[in-house]
mmCIF file of C-alpha atoms and ligand atoms in Angstrom:
data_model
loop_
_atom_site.group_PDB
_atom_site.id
_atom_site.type_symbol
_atom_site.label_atom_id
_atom_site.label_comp_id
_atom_site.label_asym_id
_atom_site.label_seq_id
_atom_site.Cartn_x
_atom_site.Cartn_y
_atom_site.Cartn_z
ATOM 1 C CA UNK A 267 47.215 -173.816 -6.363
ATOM 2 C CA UNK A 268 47.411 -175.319 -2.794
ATOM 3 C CA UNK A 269 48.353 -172.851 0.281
ATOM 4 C CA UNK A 270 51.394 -174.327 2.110
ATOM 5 C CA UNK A 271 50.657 -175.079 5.878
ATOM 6 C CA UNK A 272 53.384 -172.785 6.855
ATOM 7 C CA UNK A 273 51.066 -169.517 5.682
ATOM 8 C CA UNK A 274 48.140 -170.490 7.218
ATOM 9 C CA UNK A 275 47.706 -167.769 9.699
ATOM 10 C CA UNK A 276 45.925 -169.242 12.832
ATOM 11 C CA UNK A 277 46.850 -170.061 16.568
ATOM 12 C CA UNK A 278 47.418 -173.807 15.919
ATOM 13 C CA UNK A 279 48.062 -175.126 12.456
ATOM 14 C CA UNK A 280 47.833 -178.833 11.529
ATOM 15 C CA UNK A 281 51.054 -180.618 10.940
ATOM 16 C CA UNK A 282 51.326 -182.524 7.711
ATOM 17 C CA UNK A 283 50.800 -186.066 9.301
ATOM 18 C CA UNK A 284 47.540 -184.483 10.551
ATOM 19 C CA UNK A 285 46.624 -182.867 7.029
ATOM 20 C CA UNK A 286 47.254 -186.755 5.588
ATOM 21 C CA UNK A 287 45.198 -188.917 7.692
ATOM 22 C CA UNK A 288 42.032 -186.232 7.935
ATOM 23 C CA UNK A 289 42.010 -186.260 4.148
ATOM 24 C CA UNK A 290 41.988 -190.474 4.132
ATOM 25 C CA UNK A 291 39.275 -190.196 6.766
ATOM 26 C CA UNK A 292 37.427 -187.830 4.540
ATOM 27 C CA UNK A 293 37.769 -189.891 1.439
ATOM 28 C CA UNK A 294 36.958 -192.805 3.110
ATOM 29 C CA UNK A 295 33.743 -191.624 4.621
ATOM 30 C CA UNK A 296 32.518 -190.257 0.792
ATOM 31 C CA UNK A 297 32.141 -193.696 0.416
ATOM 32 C CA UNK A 298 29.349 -194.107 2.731
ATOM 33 C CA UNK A 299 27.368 -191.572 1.511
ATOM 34 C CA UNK A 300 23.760 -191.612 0.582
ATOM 35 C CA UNK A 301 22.640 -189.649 -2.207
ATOM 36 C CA UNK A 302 20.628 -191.253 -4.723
ATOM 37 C CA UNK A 303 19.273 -188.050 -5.613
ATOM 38 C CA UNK A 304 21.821 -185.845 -6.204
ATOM 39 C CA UNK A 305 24.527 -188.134 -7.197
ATOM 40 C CA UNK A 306 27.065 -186.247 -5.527
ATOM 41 C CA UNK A 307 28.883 -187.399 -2.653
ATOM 42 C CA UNK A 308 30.528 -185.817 0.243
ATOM 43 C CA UNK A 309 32.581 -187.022 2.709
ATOM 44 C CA UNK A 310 33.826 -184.952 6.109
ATOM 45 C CA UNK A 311 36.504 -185.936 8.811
ATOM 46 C CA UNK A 312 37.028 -183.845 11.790
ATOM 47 C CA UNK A 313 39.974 -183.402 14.039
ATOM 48 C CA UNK A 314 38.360 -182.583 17.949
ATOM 49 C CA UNK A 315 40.353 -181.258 20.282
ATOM 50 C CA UNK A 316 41.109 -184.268 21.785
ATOM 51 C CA UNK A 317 42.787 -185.900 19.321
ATOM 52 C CA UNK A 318 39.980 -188.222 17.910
ATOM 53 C CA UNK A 319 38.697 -188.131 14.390
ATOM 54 C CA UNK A 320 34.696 -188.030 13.709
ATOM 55 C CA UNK A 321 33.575 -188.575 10.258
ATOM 56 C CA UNK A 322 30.493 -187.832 8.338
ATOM 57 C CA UNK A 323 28.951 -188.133 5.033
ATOM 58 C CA UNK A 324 25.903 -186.523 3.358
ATOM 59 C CA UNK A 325 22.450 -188.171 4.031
ATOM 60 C CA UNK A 326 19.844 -187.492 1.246
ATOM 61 C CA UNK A 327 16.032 -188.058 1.417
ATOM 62 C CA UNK A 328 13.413 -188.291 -1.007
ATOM 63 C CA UNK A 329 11.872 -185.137 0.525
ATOM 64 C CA UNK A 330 14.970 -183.616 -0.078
ATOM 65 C CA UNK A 331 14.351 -181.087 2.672
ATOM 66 C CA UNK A 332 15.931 -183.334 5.331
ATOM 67 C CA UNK A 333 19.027 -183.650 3.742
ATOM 68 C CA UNK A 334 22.070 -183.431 5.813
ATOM 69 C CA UNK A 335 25.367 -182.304 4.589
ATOM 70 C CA UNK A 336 28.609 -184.418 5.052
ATOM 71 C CA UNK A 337 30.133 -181.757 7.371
ATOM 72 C CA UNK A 338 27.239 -181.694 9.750
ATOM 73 C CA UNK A 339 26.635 -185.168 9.811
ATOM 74 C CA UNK A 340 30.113 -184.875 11.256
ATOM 75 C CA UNK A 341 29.377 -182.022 13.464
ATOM 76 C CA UNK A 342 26.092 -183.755 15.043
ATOM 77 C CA UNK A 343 27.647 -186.688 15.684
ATOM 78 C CA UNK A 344 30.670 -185.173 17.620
ATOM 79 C CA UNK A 345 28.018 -182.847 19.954
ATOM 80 C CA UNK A 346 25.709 -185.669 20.491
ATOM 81 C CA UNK A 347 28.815 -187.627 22.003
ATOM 82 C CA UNK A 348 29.388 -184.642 24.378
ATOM 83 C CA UNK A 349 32.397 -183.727 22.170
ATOM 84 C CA UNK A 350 32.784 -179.890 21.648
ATOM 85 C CA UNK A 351 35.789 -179.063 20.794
ATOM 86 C CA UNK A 352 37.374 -178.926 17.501
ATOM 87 C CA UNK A 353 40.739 -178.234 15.480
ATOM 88 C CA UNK A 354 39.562 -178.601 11.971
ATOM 89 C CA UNK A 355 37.675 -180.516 9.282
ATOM 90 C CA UNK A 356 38.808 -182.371 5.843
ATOM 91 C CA UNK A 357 36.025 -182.243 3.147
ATOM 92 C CA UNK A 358 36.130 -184.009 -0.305
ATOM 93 C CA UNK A 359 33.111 -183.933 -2.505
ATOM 94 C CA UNK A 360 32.675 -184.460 -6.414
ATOM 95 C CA UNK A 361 29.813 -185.718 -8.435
ATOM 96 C CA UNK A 362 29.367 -190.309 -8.206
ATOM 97 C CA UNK A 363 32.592 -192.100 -8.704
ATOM 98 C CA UNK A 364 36.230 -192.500 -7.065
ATOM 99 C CA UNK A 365 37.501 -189.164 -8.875
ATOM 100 C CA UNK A 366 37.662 -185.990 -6.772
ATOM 101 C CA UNK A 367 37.352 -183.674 -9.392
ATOM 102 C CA UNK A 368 36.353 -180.091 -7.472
ATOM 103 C CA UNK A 369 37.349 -178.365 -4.345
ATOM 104 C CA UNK A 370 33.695 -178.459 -2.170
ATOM 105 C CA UNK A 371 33.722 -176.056 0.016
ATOM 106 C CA UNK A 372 31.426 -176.339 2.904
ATOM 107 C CA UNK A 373 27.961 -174.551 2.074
ATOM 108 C CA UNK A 374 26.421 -171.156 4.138
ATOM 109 C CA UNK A 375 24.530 -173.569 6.369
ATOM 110 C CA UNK A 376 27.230 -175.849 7.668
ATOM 111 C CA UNK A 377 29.422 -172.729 7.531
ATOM 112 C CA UNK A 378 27.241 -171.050 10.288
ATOM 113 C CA UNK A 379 27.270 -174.663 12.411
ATOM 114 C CA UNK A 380 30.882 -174.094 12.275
ATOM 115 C CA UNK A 381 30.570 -170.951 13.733
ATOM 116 C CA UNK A 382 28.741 -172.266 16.693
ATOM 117 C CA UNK A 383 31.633 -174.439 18.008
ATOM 118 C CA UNK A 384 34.502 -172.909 16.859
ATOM 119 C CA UNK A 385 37.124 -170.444 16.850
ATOM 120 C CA UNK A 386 36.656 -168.579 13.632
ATOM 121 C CA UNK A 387 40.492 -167.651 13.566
ATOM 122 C CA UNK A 388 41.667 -171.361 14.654
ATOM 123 C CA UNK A 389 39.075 -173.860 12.975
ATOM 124 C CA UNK A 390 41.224 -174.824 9.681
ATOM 125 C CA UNK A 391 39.229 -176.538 6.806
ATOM 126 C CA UNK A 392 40.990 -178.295 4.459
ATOM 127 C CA UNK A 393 39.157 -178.997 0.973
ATOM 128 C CA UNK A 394 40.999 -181.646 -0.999
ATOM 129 C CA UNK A 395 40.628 -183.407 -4.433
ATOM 130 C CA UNK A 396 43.664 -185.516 -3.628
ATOM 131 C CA UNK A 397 46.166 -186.422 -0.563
ATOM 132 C CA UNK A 398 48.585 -183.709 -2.601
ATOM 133 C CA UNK A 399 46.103 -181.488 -3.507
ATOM 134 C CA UNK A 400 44.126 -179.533 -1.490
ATOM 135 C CA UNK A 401 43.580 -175.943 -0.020
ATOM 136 C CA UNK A 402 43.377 -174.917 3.806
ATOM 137 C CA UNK A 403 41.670 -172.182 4.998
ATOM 138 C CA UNK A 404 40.356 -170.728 8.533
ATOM 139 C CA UNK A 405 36.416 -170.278 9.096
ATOM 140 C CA UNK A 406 37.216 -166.771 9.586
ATOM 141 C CA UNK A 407 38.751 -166.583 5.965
ATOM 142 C CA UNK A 408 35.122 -168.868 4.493
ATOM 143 C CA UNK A 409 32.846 -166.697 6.892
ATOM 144 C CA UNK A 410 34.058 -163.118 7.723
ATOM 145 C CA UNK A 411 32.319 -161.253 10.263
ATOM 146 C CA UNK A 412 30.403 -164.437 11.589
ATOM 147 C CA UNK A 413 27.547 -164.460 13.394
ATOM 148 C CA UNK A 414 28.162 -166.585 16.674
ATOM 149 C CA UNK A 415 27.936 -167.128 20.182
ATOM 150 C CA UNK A 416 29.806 -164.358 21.306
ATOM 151 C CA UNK A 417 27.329 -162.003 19.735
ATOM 152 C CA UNK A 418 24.552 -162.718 22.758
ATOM 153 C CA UNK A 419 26.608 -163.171 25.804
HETATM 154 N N1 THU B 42 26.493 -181.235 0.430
HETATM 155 C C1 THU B 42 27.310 -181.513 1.499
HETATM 156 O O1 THU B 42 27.336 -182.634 2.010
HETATM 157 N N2 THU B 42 28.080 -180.507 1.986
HETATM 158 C C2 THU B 42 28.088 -179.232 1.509
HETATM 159 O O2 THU B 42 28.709 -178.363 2.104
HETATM 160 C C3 THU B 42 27.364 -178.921 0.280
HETATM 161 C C4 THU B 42 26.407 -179.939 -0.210
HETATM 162 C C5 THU B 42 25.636 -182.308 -0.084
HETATM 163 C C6 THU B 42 24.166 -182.103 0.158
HETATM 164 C C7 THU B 42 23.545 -182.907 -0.946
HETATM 165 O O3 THU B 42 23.414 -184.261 -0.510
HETATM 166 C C8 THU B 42 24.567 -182.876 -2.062
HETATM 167 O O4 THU B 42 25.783 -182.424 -1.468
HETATM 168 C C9 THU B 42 24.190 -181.954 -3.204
HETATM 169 O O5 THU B 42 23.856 -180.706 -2.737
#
């Protein structure tokens, strides 16, 4: 079951085109990812809002605590390239190996990152286990009644 981009219900949806090359980025950042611990690997691919793609992957450590999640990785690098604007994010994560074989939605943490920099009823995330197959949904949707920003001005 896959959500067609026509209902998504925010102020800017992707177009397909977009939806295709943020899931390749995605896929083909998974590759890079380090985690010899867990074995599962997570690859992220942002759009910003000015058109370029930043991509991320989860970075493990043998402390464990340090870990960094693929979507943050992504996230981190934008900000600490001054870029702070953002349309949406591709994720694809599964256990080792080329198969995608679960939706990974972004965890609580990265969810709440999210929230910092975007526009809870704009920011799409895609989650995909294929080009084909994949679900979209706003942060809004993933974290209702967000914390953010806009609470302490
Ligand atoms: N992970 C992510 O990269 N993103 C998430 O949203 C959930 C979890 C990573 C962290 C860790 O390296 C591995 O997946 C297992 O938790």
């Amino acid at each position: 079951m896959w959500r067609e981009i026509e209902n998504i219900k925010c102020i800017n949806p992707l177009t397909q085109t977009e939806i295709q090359e943020l899931i390749g980025k995605a896929i083909e950042a998974r590759n890079k990812s380090y985690s010899p611990y867990s074995h599962y690997q997570v690859g992220a691919a942002m759009l910003a809002g000015d058109g370029q793609i930043i991509t991320g992957c989860n970075i493990e450590n043998a402390a464990y605590g340090p870990t960094n999640c693929a979507e943050r990785t992504a996230f981190f690098k934008a900000v600490s390239e001054g870029v702070r604007e953002f349309r949406a994010i591709a994720i694809v994560g599964s256990p080792e190996g080329d198969e995608l074989t679960q939706y990974a939605y972004p965890c609580g943490v990265c969810r709440q990152v999210m929230m910092e920099f975007c526009n809870p009823a704009d920011f799409q995330i895609i989650v995909a286990k294929s080009m084909e197959d994949y679900h979209i949904m706003t942060l809004g949707e993933l974290l209702p009644e967000g914390f953010g920003p806009e609470n302490l001005r």
